[in-house]
Short mmCIF file of C-alpha atoms in Angstrom, two decimals:
data_model
loop_
_atom_site.label_atom_id
_atom_site.label_comp_id
_atom_site.label_asym_id
_atom_site.label_seq_id
_atom_site.Cartn_x
_atom_site.Cartn_y
_atom_site.Cartn_z
CA MET A 3 1.44 -28.28 -0.53
CA SER A 4 0.38 -30.88 -3.04
CA ARG A 5 1.69 -31.05 -6.57
CA LEU A 6 -1.88 -30.72 -7.87
CA PHE A 7 -2.44 -27.50 -5.94
CA PHE A 8 0.73 -25.97 -7.35
CA ARG A 9 -0.47 -26.87 -10.83
CA TRP A 10 -3.85 -25.28 -10.05
CA LEU A 11 -2.12 -22.06 -8.95
CA LEU A 12 -0.16 -22.10 -12.18
CA TRP A 13 -3.27 -22.56 -14.30
CA ALA A 14 -5.13 -19.79 -12.45
CA ALA A 15 -2.24 -17.28 -12.60
CA VAL A 16 -0.78 -17.79 -16.07
CA VAL A 17 -4.01 -17.99 -18.02
CA MET A 18 -5.97 -14.75 -18.13
CA PRO A 19 -9.27 -14.90 -19.89
CA GLY A 20 -11.73 -16.81 -20.36
CA ALA A 21 -26.47 -22.89 -30.50
CA VAL A 22 -28.27 -20.12 -28.42
CA GLN A 23 -31.61 -18.39 -28.27
CA ALA A 24 -31.88 -15.19 -30.26
CA VAL A 25 -31.81 -11.74 -28.69
CA ALA A 26 -30.79 -8.48 -30.31
CA VAL A 27 -27.15 -8.44 -31.39
CA GLU A 28 -26.84 -5.02 -29.70
CA VAL A 29 -27.47 -6.74 -26.35
CA ILE A 30 -24.64 -9.22 -26.95
CA LYS A 31 -22.25 -6.50 -28.12
CA ARG A 32 -22.95 -4.28 -25.12
CA ALA A 33 -22.33 -7.08 -22.61
CA TRP A 34 -19.08 -8.03 -24.37
CA GLN A 35 -17.78 -4.46 -24.49
CA PRO A 36 -15.43 -4.85 -21.47
CA PRO A 37 -13.46 -7.85 -22.87
CA VAL A 38 -13.53 -6.38 -26.39
CA THR A 39 -12.05 -3.15 -25.03
CA LEU A 40 -9.48 -5.02 -22.94
CA ALA A 41 -8.21 -7.43 -25.58
CA GLY A 42 -8.94 -5.58 -28.82
CA GLN A 43 -8.95 -1.89 -27.85
CA GLY A 44 -12.56 -1.78 -29.11
CA ASP A 45 -12.08 -3.89 -32.27
CA PRO A 46 -14.26 -7.05 -31.96
CA ALA A 47 -12.34 -9.05 -34.59
CA LEU A 48 -9.00 -8.23 -32.99
CA ALA A 49 -10.40 -9.05 -29.54
CA VAL A 50 -11.62 -12.45 -30.70
CA ALA A 51 -8.24 -13.29 -32.23
CA ARG A 52 -6.37 -12.30 -29.06
CA LEU A 53 -8.82 -14.03 -26.76
CA ARG A 54 -8.33 -17.17 -28.84
CA GLU A 55 -4.62 -16.94 -27.97
CA TYR A 56 -5.50 -16.91 -24.28
CA VAL A 57 -7.84 -19.87 -24.72
CA GLY A 58 -5.12 -21.80 -26.56
CA LEU A 59 -2.61 -21.05 -23.81
CA GLN A 60 -5.12 -22.14 -21.19
CA ARG A 61 -5.62 -25.50 -22.88
CA LEU A 62 -1.89 -26.01 -23.23
CA VAL A 63 -1.29 -25.26 -19.54
CA MET A 64 -4.22 -27.40 -18.41
CA ALA A 65 -3.39 -30.50 -20.41
CA HIS A 66 0.33 -30.38 -21.18
CA THR A 67 2.31 -28.87 -18.31
CA ASP A 68 5.68 -30.48 -17.59
CA ILE A 69 7.38 -29.54 -14.33
CA HIS A 70 11.06 -30.35 -13.96
CA PRO A 71 11.35 -33.17 -11.35
CA GLU A 72 13.91 -31.30 -9.21
CA THR A 73 11.78 -28.15 -9.33
CA GLN A 74 8.67 -30.11 -8.38
CA GLN A 75 10.46 -31.66 -5.40
CA PHE A 76 11.61 -28.26 -4.14
CA ILE A 77 8.11 -26.81 -4.60
CA ASP A 78 6.50 -29.69 -2.68
CA GLU A 79 8.96 -29.33 0.20
CA LEU A 80 8.74 -25.54 0.30
CA TRP A 81 4.95 -25.61 0.42
CA ALA A 82 5.03 -28.24 3.14
CA SER A 83 7.21 -25.96 5.27
CA LEU A 84 4.88 -23.02 4.66
CA GLU A 85 1.83 -25.12 5.55
CA SER A 86 3.37 -25.74 8.97
CA PHE A 87 4.84 -22.20 8.99
CA ASP A 88 8.28 -23.66 9.64
CA LEU A 89 10.24 -20.66 8.37
CA ASP A 90 13.60 -22.10 9.40
CA ARG A 91 13.02 -25.19 7.25
CA PHE A 92 11.71 -23.03 4.40
CA TYR A 93 14.86 -20.90 4.55
CA ARG A 94 17.22 -23.89 4.51
CA LEU A 95 15.44 -25.59 1.63
CA LEU A 96 16.18 -22.74 -0.79
CA PRO A 97 19.03 -24.10 -2.92
CA GLU A 98 21.08 -21.03 -3.93
CA ARG A 99 22.91 -18.28 -2.07
CA ASP A 100 23.04 -14.60 -2.96
CA ASP A 101 24.91 -12.63 -0.26
CA ASP A 102 22.73 -12.89 2.87
CA TRP A 103 19.80 -14.38 0.97
CA ARG A 104 18.91 -17.94 0.06
CA THR A 105 17.02 -18.03 -3.23
CA MET A 106 15.23 -20.15 -5.79
CA GLN A 107 14.17 -19.25 -9.34
CA VAL A 108 11.50 -20.88 -11.48
CA TYR A 109 10.68 -20.24 -15.14
CA GLY A 110 7.62 -21.10 -17.19
CA GLN A 111 7.49 -21.07 -21.00
CA ALA A 112 5.20 -22.39 -23.71
CA THR A 113 6.56 -24.43 -26.60
CA ASP A 114 4.61 -25.78 -29.56
CA ASP A 115 3.13 -28.69 -27.63
CA ARG A 116 4.08 -28.29 -23.95
CA TYR A 117 4.14 -25.74 -21.13
CA ARG A 118 7.42 -26.26 -19.34
CA VAL A 119 8.29 -25.20 -15.78
CA GLY A 120 11.83 -25.55 -14.49
CA PRO A 121 14.89 -23.98 -12.83
CA ALA A 122 16.23 -22.45 -16.06
CA PRO A 123 14.67 -20.81 -19.14
CA LEU A 124 14.52 -22.64 -22.43
CA GLY A 125 17.09 -21.01 -24.69
CA LEU A 126 17.78 -17.28 -24.55
CA GLN A 127 15.47 -15.45 -22.16
CA ALA A 128 13.84 -12.41 -23.79
CA PRO A 129 13.95 -9.13 -21.80
CA VAL A 130 10.14 -8.95 -21.97
CA PRO A 131 8.30 -12.26 -21.40
CA ALA A 132 5.95 -13.42 -24.16
CA LEU A 133 2.32 -14.29 -23.47
CA GLY A 134 2.15 -16.78 -20.60
CA GLU A 135 5.87 -16.83 -19.86
CA PHE A 136 6.85 -16.20 -16.27
CA GLU A 137 9.89 -15.86 -14.10
CA ALA A 138 9.54 -16.26 -10.33
CA ARG A 139 12.11 -15.74 -7.61
CA ILE A 140 11.71 -16.67 -3.94
CA ARG A 141 14.16 -15.32 -1.37
CA ALA A 142 14.58 -15.65 2.39
CA GLN A 143 16.98 -14.06 4.86
CA GLU A 144 17.66 -15.18 8.42
CA ILE A 145 17.68 -12.35 10.98
CA GLU A 146 19.05 -13.23 14.39
CA GLN A 147 17.47 -11.42 17.35
CA PRO A 148 18.47 -11.58 21.02
CA LYS A 149 15.63 -13.92 22.03
CA THR A 150 14.32 -15.30 18.75
CA THR A 151 14.90 -15.57 15.01
CA HIS A 152 13.04 -13.70 12.28
CA TYR A 153 12.93 -14.53 8.59
CA LEU A 154 12.54 -11.94 5.87
CA LEU A 155 10.63 -13.48 2.96
CA ASN A 156 10.49 -11.96 -0.52
CA GLY A 157 8.79 -13.12 -3.71
CA GLU A 158 8.90 -11.67 -7.23
CA VAL A 159 7.01 -12.73 -10.35
CA GLU A 160 7.19 -11.38 -13.91
CA LEU A 161 4.42 -12.57 -16.23
CA GLY A 162 3.83 -11.91 -19.92
CA LEU A 163 0.29 -10.58 -20.52
CA GLY A 164 0.20 -10.48 -24.30
CA ASP A 165 -1.25 -7.59 -26.28
CA LEU A 166 -2.75 -5.62 -23.42
CA THR A 167 -2.26 -1.97 -22.53
CA TRP A 168 -2.87 -0.06 -19.32
CA PRO A 169 -5.31 2.37 -21.03
CA SER A 170 -7.36 -0.57 -22.34
CA MET A 171 -7.45 -2.06 -18.82
CA LEU A 172 -8.79 1.21 -17.42
CA GLN A 173 -11.35 1.65 -20.17
CA SER A 174 -12.60 -1.95 -19.90
CA THR A 175 -13.04 -1.46 -16.14
CA GLU A 176 -15.16 1.62 -16.79
CA GLU A 177 -17.24 -0.35 -19.30
CA ALA A 178 -17.81 -3.11 -16.73
CA LEU A 179 -18.89 -0.59 -14.10
CA ARG A 180 -21.30 0.99 -16.59
CA LEU A 181 -22.90 -2.42 -17.12
CA MET A 182 -23.41 -2.76 -13.36
CA GLY A 183 -24.98 0.67 -13.04
CA GLN A 184 -27.34 0.66 -16.03
CA CYS A 185 -29.98 -1.72 -17.33
CA ASP A 186 -29.92 -2.59 -21.03
CA ALA A 187 -32.72 -0.53 -22.61
CA VAL A 188 -32.82 -2.70 -25.75
CA PHE A 189 -33.25 -5.89 -23.74
CA ALA A 190 -35.84 -4.27 -21.45
CA ARG A 191 -38.09 -3.67 -24.48
CA ASP A 192 -37.64 -7.26 -25.71
CA THR A 193 -40.66 -9.36 -24.71
CA SER A 194 -39.89 -12.25 -27.06
CA ALA A 195 -39.96 -15.84 -25.91
CA ASP A 196 -36.16 -16.03 -26.17
CA ALA A 197 -35.60 -12.96 -23.96
CA ASN A 198 -38.12 -14.28 -21.44
CA ASP A 199 -36.23 -17.59 -21.36
CA PHE A 200 -33.14 -15.77 -20.10
CA ARG A 201 -35.24 -13.97 -17.50
CA ARG A 202 -36.51 -17.35 -16.33
CA HIS A 203 -32.94 -18.68 -16.09
CA VAL A 204 -32.01 -15.81 -13.76
CA HIS A 205 -35.18 -16.23 -11.71
CA ALA A 206 -34.56 -19.97 -11.36
CA MET A 207 -31.06 -19.26 -10.02
CA ASN A 208 -32.58 -17.15 -7.22
CA PRO A 209 -36.38 -16.72 -7.07
CA ALA A 210 -35.95 -13.94 -4.49
CA LEU A 211 -34.43 -11.53 -7.04
CA THR A 212 -36.54 -8.51 -7.88
CA THR A 213 -37.73 -7.67 -11.37
CA THR A 214 -35.10 -4.93 -11.63
CA GLU A 215 -32.34 -7.36 -10.62
CA VAL A 216 -33.54 -9.91 -13.14
CA GLU A 217 -33.56 -7.26 -15.87
CA SER A 218 -29.96 -6.34 -15.00
CA LEU A 219 -28.68 -9.93 -15.08
CA ALA A 220 -30.67 -11.47 -17.96
CA PRO A 221 -28.77 -9.62 -20.75
CA LEU A 222 -25.50 -10.87 -19.26
CA TRP A 223 -26.85 -14.41 -19.25
CA ALA A 224 -27.80 -13.99 -22.92
CA ALA A 225 -24.25 -12.83 -23.77
CA PHE A 226 -22.40 -15.36 -21.57
CA PRO A 227 -24.81 -18.32 -21.32
CA ASP A 228 -22.23 -20.98 -20.47
CA ILE A 229 -20.43 -18.89 -17.86
CA TRP A 230 -23.70 -18.05 -16.14
CA THR A 231 -24.89 -21.66 -16.30
CA LEU A 232 -21.67 -22.66 -14.52
CA LEU A 233 -22.09 -19.91 -11.91
CA ALA A 234 -25.67 -21.00 -11.26
CA SER A 235 -24.43 -24.56 -10.74
CA VAL A 236 -22.18 -23.53 -7.83
CA GLY A 237 -24.12 -20.68 -6.20
CA GLU A 238 -26.35 -17.71 -6.80
CA VAL A 239 -26.41 -13.96 -7.08
CA GLU A 240 -28.12 -13.16 -3.80
CA ASN A 241 -28.84 -9.57 -4.74
CA LEU A 242 -27.85 -6.87 -7.20
CA LEU A 243 -29.47 -3.78 -5.79
CA THR A 244 -29.04 -0.68 -7.94
CA ALA A 245 -30.72 2.46 -6.69
CA PRO A 246 -30.64 5.92 -8.29
CA VAL A 247 -29.11 8.65 -6.13
CA LEU A 248 -29.52 12.41 -6.49
CA ASP A 249 -30.27 13.24 -10.14
CA GLY A 250 -30.34 9.58 -11.20
CA THR A 251 -26.91 9.60 -12.87
CA TYR A 252 -25.43 8.30 -9.60
CA ARG A 253 -26.17 4.66 -8.81
CA SER A 254 -25.78 2.95 -5.45
CA ILE A 255 -24.75 -0.69 -5.96
CA GLU A 256 -24.98 -3.57 -3.51
CA ALA A 257 -24.08 -6.94 -5.03
CA SER A 258 -23.55 -10.28 -3.30
CA PHE A 259 -22.80 -13.82 -4.48
CA VAL A 260 -23.20 -16.91 -2.32
CA ILE A 261 -21.57 -20.28 -2.96
CA ASP A 262 -24.09 -23.06 -2.32
CA PRO A 263 -22.29 -26.24 -1.13
CA GLU A 264 -25.30 -28.39 -2.04
CA LYS A 265 -25.22 -27.17 -5.64
CA LEU A 266 -21.44 -27.42 -5.71
CA ARG A 267 -21.58 -30.98 -4.39
CA HIS A 268 -23.15 -32.31 -7.60
CA ALA A 269 -20.06 -31.69 -9.74
CA TYR A 270 -17.36 -30.91 -7.15
CA PRO A 271 -18.19 -32.91 -3.98
CA THR A 272 -14.72 -32.84 -2.42
CA LEU A 273 -14.43 -29.08 -2.91
CA ALA A 274 -17.85 -28.63 -1.32
CA SER A 275 -16.77 -30.62 1.74
CA HIS A 276 -13.60 -28.52 1.98
CA LEU A 277 -15.66 -25.32 2.02
CA ASP A 278 -17.93 -26.81 4.70
CA ARG A 279 -14.85 -27.28 6.90
CA LEU A 280 -14.05 -23.58 6.73
CA ASP A 281 -17.20 -22.88 8.76
CA SER A 282 -16.77 -19.64 10.75
CA LEU A 283 -12.99 -19.41 10.18
CA LEU A 284 -12.99 -15.89 8.75
CA HIS A 285 -15.16 -12.81 8.51
CA MET A 286 -13.42 -9.88 6.82
CA GLN A 287 -14.55 -6.34 6.10
CA LEU A 288 -12.44 -4.21 3.74
CA ASP A 289 -13.18 -0.53 3.10
CA LEU A 290 -11.24 1.30 0.39
CA HIS A 291 -10.92 5.07 0.87
CA ASP A 292 -9.40 8.00 -0.92
CA ARG A 293 -9.03 11.49 0.54
CA TYR A 294 -12.66 12.31 -0.27
CA GLY A 295 -14.40 9.30 1.29
CA ARG A 296 -15.13 5.59 0.98
CA LEU A 297 -14.92 4.17 -2.56
CA LEU A 298 -16.13 0.63 -1.90
CA ALA A 299 -16.75 -1.93 0.81
CA LEU A 300 -16.06 -5.66 0.46
CA THR A 301 -17.23 -8.30 2.93
CA ILE A 302 -16.21 -11.98 2.88
CA ASP A 303 -17.64 -14.58 5.24
CA THR A 304 -16.57 -18.24 5.21
CA GLU A 305 -19.49 -19.38 7.38
CA THR A 306 -22.11 -18.19 4.87
CA LEU A 307 -19.70 -18.46 1.88
CA ARG A 308 -20.88 -14.99 0.90
CA GLY A 309 -19.05 -12.13 -0.74
CA GLN A 310 -20.66 -8.69 -0.84
CA LEU A 311 -19.59 -5.54 -2.67
CA THR A 312 -21.01 -2.07 -2.01
CA MET A 313 -20.17 1.06 -4.00
CA THR A 314 -21.58 4.11 -5.75
CA LEU A 315 -21.06 4.70 -9.48
CA HIS A 316 -21.28 7.73 -11.75
CA ARG A 317 -20.71 7.34 -15.49
CA GLY A 318 -18.53 4.28 -15.12
CA GLN A 319 -16.42 5.51 -12.21
CA LEU A 320 -16.37 4.89 -8.47
CA VAL A 321 -17.68 7.81 -6.44
CA PRO A 322 -16.49 8.43 -2.84
CA THR A 323 -19.23 8.49 -0.21
CA ARG A 324 -19.58 9.90 3.29
CA GLY A 325 -22.42 8.81 5.53
CA GLY A 326 -23.79 6.76 2.65
CA GLN A 327 -24.14 9.80 0.38
CA PRO A 328 -21.99 10.53 -2.68
CA VAL A 329 -19.46 13.32 -2.38
CA LEU A 330 -20.17 15.79 -5.18
CA ASP A 331 -17.76 17.90 -7.20
CA VAL A 332 -14.99 15.32 -6.95
CA PRO A 333 -12.77 15.35 -10.03
CA PRO A 334 -13.02 12.13 -12.08
CA PHE A 335 -10.16 9.67 -11.86
CA ASP A 336 -7.27 10.79 -14.06
CA PRO A 337 -4.80 7.95 -14.73
CA ARG A 338 -2.07 10.51 -15.49
CA ILE A 339 -2.10 11.74 -11.88
CA ALA A 340 -0.79 9.90 -8.80
CA HIS A 341 -3.39 8.82 -6.23
CA ASP A 342 -3.17 7.68 -2.62
CA LEU A 343 -5.65 5.20 -1.16
CA VAL A 344 -6.13 3.41 2.16
CA ALA A 345 -7.57 -0.08 2.58
CA HIS A 346 -9.03 -0.42 6.09
CA ILE A 347 -9.38 -4.08 7.15
CA ASP A 348 -11.18 -5.66 10.10
CA THR A 349 -11.14 -9.45 10.56
CA ARG A 350 -12.62 -11.99 12.90
CA MET A 351 -11.08 -15.48 12.99
CA ASP A 352 -12.47 -18.54 14.73
CA ILE A 353 -9.71 -21.11 15.33
CA LEU A 354 -11.20 -24.16 17.06
CA GLY A 355 -13.45 -21.90 19.12
CA ILE A 356 -10.81 -19.30 20.03
CA ILE A 357 -12.00 -15.98 18.57
CA ALA A 358 -9.34 -13.51 17.42
CA ARG A 359 -10.42 -10.05 16.29
CA VAL A 360 -7.85 -7.98 14.42
CA SER A 361 -9.16 -4.49 13.71
CA ASP A 362 -7.93 -1.19 12.30
CA MET A 363 -5.35 -2.73 9.97
CA ASP A 364 -4.58 -0.10 7.34
CA ALA A 365 -2.79 -0.73 4.07
CA GLU A 366 -1.56 2.46 2.42
CA ILE A 367 -1.81 2.13 -1.37
CA ARG A 368 -0.08 4.40 -3.83
CA TYR A 369 -0.96 4.54 -7.51
CA ARG A 370 1.70 6.01 -9.77
CA PRO A 371 1.54 6.34 -13.56
CA THR A 372 4.70 5.32 -15.41
CA PRO A 373 5.84 6.05 -18.97
CA THR A 374 4.82 2.52 -20.01
CA GLY A 375 1.88 1.78 -17.71
CA ALA A 376 1.17 2.06 -13.99
CA ARG A 377 2.52 0.92 -10.64
CA PHE A 378 0.72 0.16 -7.37
CA GLU A 379 2.55 -0.02 -4.04
CA ALA A 380 1.02 -1.08 -0.73
CA ALA A 381 2.41 -1.15 2.81
CA VAL A 382 1.11 -2.10 6.25
CA THR A 383 3.18 -0.42 8.95
CA ARG A 384 0.73 0.25 11.78
CA ILE A 385 0.11 -2.51 14.33
CA PRO A 386 -3.64 -3.29 14.42
CA LYS A 387 -5.74 -3.81 17.54
CA VAL A 388 -6.08 -7.40 18.77
CA GLN A 389 -8.75 -8.97 20.99
CA VAL A 390 -8.89 -12.69 21.85
CA GLY A 391 -11.75 -14.59 23.50
CA GLY A 392 -14.03 -17.55 23.05
CA ARG A 393 -13.67 -21.16 24.16
CA ALA A 394 -11.38 -23.76 22.61
CA LEU A 395 -13.53 -26.55 21.15
CA GLY A 396 -16.48 -24.74 22.76
CA LEU A 397 -15.32 -25.78 26.26
CA VAL A 398 -12.08 -24.20 27.50
CA PRO A 399 -11.98 -20.39 27.91
CA ALA A 400 -9.06 -18.54 26.35
CA ASP A 401 -8.11 -17.12 29.78
CA PHE A 402 -7.69 -20.65 31.14
CA ILE A 403 -5.42 -21.63 28.25
CA ASN A 404 -3.31 -18.52 28.91
CA ILE A 405 -2.31 -19.98 32.30
CA PHE A 406 -0.29 -22.70 30.56
CA LEU A 407 1.39 -20.51 27.94
CA PRO A 408 4.56 -18.44 28.36
CA ARG A 409 2.66 -15.51 26.82
CA HIS A 410 -1.07 -14.90 26.48
CA ILE A 411 -2.67 -15.72 23.13
CA ASP A 412 -3.39 -12.06 22.34
CA GLU A 413 0.22 -11.18 23.19
CA LEU A 414 1.47 -13.87 20.79
CA VAL A 415 -0.71 -12.41 18.02
CA VAL A 416 0.57 -8.92 18.78
CA ASP A 417 4.17 -10.18 18.76
CA PHE A 418 3.64 -11.70 15.34
CA LEU A 419 1.96 -8.59 13.92
CA THR A 420 4.56 -6.28 15.47
CA VAL A 421 7.39 -8.09 13.70
CA ALA A 422 5.43 -8.04 10.44
CA CYS A 423 4.40 -4.35 10.62
CA GLU A 424 7.67 -2.93 11.98
CA GLY A 425 10.11 -5.31 10.30
CA ASN A 426 11.53 -5.30 6.79
CA GLY A 427 13.80 -2.38 7.68
CA GLY A 428 10.83 -0.39 9.02
CA ARG A 429 8.90 -0.80 5.76
CA GLY A 430 6.47 -3.37 7.20
CA ILE A 431 4.45 -5.71 5.00
CA THR A 432 4.92 -4.51 1.43
CA ALA A 433 3.51 -5.47 -1.95
CA SER A 434 3.68 -3.97 -5.42
CA ALA A 435 2.18 -4.58 -8.84
CA GLU A 436 3.27 -2.92 -12.07
CA VAL A 437 1.77 -3.19 -15.53
CA SER A 438 4.08 -2.12 -18.33
CA ARG A 439 4.47 -2.45 -22.07
CA PRO A 440 8.01 -1.22 -22.80
CA GLN A 441 7.89 -1.53 -26.59
CA SER A 442 5.09 -1.30 -29.13
CA GLY A 443 4.39 -4.71 -30.59
CA LYS A 444 5.86 -6.49 -27.55
CA ALA A 445 3.92 -8.30 -24.86
CA ALA A 446 2.73 -6.37 -21.84
CA GLN A 447 4.25 -7.45 -18.55
CA LEU A 448 2.90 -7.80 -15.03
CA SER A 449 5.51 -7.51 -12.27
CA LEU A 450 4.54 -8.54 -8.73
CA GLU A 451 6.58 -8.36 -5.54
CA GLY A 452 5.84 -8.93 -1.87
CA THR A 453 7.99 -8.80 1.28
CA PHE A 454 7.16 -9.91 4.80
CA GLU A 455 9.18 -10.43 7.98
CA GLY A 456 7.94 -13.38 10.00
CA LEU A 457 8.40 -14.44 13.59
CA ASP A 458 9.35 -18.10 13.83
CA ASN A 459 8.56 -19.94 17.03
CA PHE A 460 6.79 -23.09 18.16
CA LEU A 461 3.51 -21.49 19.24
CA VAL A 462 3.20 -19.45 16.05
CA ARG A 463 3.73 -22.66 14.06
CA ILE A 464 0.91 -24.38 15.96
CA GLY A 465 -1.56 -21.55 15.31
CA MET A 466 -0.64 -21.10 11.67
CA GLY A 467 -0.65 -24.86 11.14
CA ILE A 468 -4.23 -25.11 12.42
CA VAL A 469 -5.35 -22.30 10.10
CA ASN A 470 -3.50 -23.68 7.09
CA ASP A 471 -4.89 -27.17 7.70
CA ARG A 472 -8.41 -25.76 7.23
CA VAL A 473 -7.59 -23.39 4.38
CA ILE A 474 -5.06 -25.12 2.12
CA PRO A 475 -6.64 -27.83 -0.05
CA ASP A 476 -5.32 -31.38 -0.22
CA GLU A 477 -4.69 -33.25 -3.47
CA ALA A 478 -8.32 -34.33 -3.98
CA VAL A 479 -9.61 -30.78 -3.45
CA SER A 480 -6.85 -29.41 -5.67
CA GLU A 481 -7.93 -31.74 -8.46
CA GLU A 482 -11.50 -30.47 -8.26
CA LEU A 483 -10.30 -26.86 -8.16
CA ARG A 484 -8.38 -27.62 -11.33
CA GLN A 485 -11.52 -29.08 -12.90
CA LEU A 486 -13.56 -26.01 -11.91
CA VAL A 487 -10.99 -23.68 -13.46
CA PHE A 488 -10.93 -25.83 -16.58
CA ASP A 489 -14.73 -25.82 -16.78
CA ALA A 490 -14.81 -22.03 -16.42
CA HIS A 491 -12.30 -21.53 -19.23
CA GLU A 492 -14.15 -23.94 -21.51
CA ALA A 493 -17.42 -22.12 -20.76
CA PHE A 494 -15.76 -18.83 -21.67
CA SER A 495 -14.48 -20.38 -24.91
CA ARG A 496 -17.98 -21.50 -25.91
CA ASP A 497 -19.36 -18.05 -25.13
CA LEU A 498 -16.60 -16.56 -27.27
CA ASP A 499 -17.72 -18.86 -30.11
CA GLN A 500 -21.22 -17.45 -29.78
CA PHE A 501 -19.99 -13.86 -29.72
CA GLU A 502 -17.92 -14.38 -32.83
CA ARG A 503 -20.76 -16.09 -34.68
CA LEU A 504 -23.43 -13.55 -33.79
CA THR A 505 -21.52 -10.28 -34.01
CA LEU A 506 -18.76 -10.68 -36.57
CA SER A 507 -21.13 -12.18 -39.10
CA ALA A 508 -23.78 -9.53 -38.44
CA PRO A 509 -24.05 -6.71 -40.98
#
């Protein structure tokens, strides 16, 4: 993995955001309600001040990150081993020992003029990380088996989030869902030249959008003009279908965004070429369910570069559906009560013409409230179904290739997934995320952890290496990814300037 791509990951993970025509101030305030609720608990002035802190951190990370040379060398070598899926090399590169584990720790902290990343914290490490500070630990354990070797991989990250709270995160999410499900009545009545200019901007992005879709998106363009101008320069909202269901208070939502490589090529040509190379690599369908029904469906397709989200909303909350119809009399989400969810995942991968379908992969997700926030835990323990077909390079059938392999391709995939789903002491593939704010006045903290047991052999390395070669960006692509992230944050900063000028100075 290139040094530039590591820096891009750092910029994307640590920084959490991000003169205009006149429309009614109420339109701007309504569109900004989610970030105002998130950062300022409803207070616009407080939200602006805190969002300025995030913008300042973003600029520091973007322009003035110093990575300790020894740490950078380890990171480069570790990523190179993961690119080739050489788990044995990855394990032996980790510099420290802790019982049966080999480990490595990395810290990130902001000073007055630099963002420093290295193997040790600067000075005394606070028990709760400040805004933008992080501590990461990577661990690996070698597990000898009769015929092969497995490696148990574990990663943990603790990141300081600043002045956020779990209730404000929930409330801002509800506000965002309300915006998706309802048109802005004030903007709809505005027939001024300025309001019509924003409608024309949306229509120019995608002339196929309906009048209703334009009316839903134009107020957002008015409130976030620079963000939407950037989005329109890389792709388009393909549709934003909102249809009333039952008594009209339920709204069925179908939204999709498509990245357009030709648009992207103007400012980010190397990134556009990288996305072209993905071609038909992956098609994924994810359905999220609770005990009442399906809450949402997400589809991602690398051939069309399209992402699509389908859901039903009622007063700012997701509503479970069965057979496409909302399930009535379901109690609203109560963050004080534990909830169990299931993410059902079906994927289709095209690796040089060999088609691998992995279906019925279920991740069990548990939401648990905590005294200081909330915790999510996910686990995949059931081996999914696997089907393999197609022709390598469009010529050689998979069955013919199987003749020359010690195990058939589908059996190799099942072997890999069996180790992953049944390993880790029977816990399978696990991940967790916890948001907490232990003390009033202290920064909130995000804690992430993931564990995975991998099968390490030559054929698995070949397959994973082919996939990673198409997915993981090189240095030139990483540089353009960095530029895109930088451009997005700067666009957000300019939109924040507009919000502050128009709303805080308004009577």
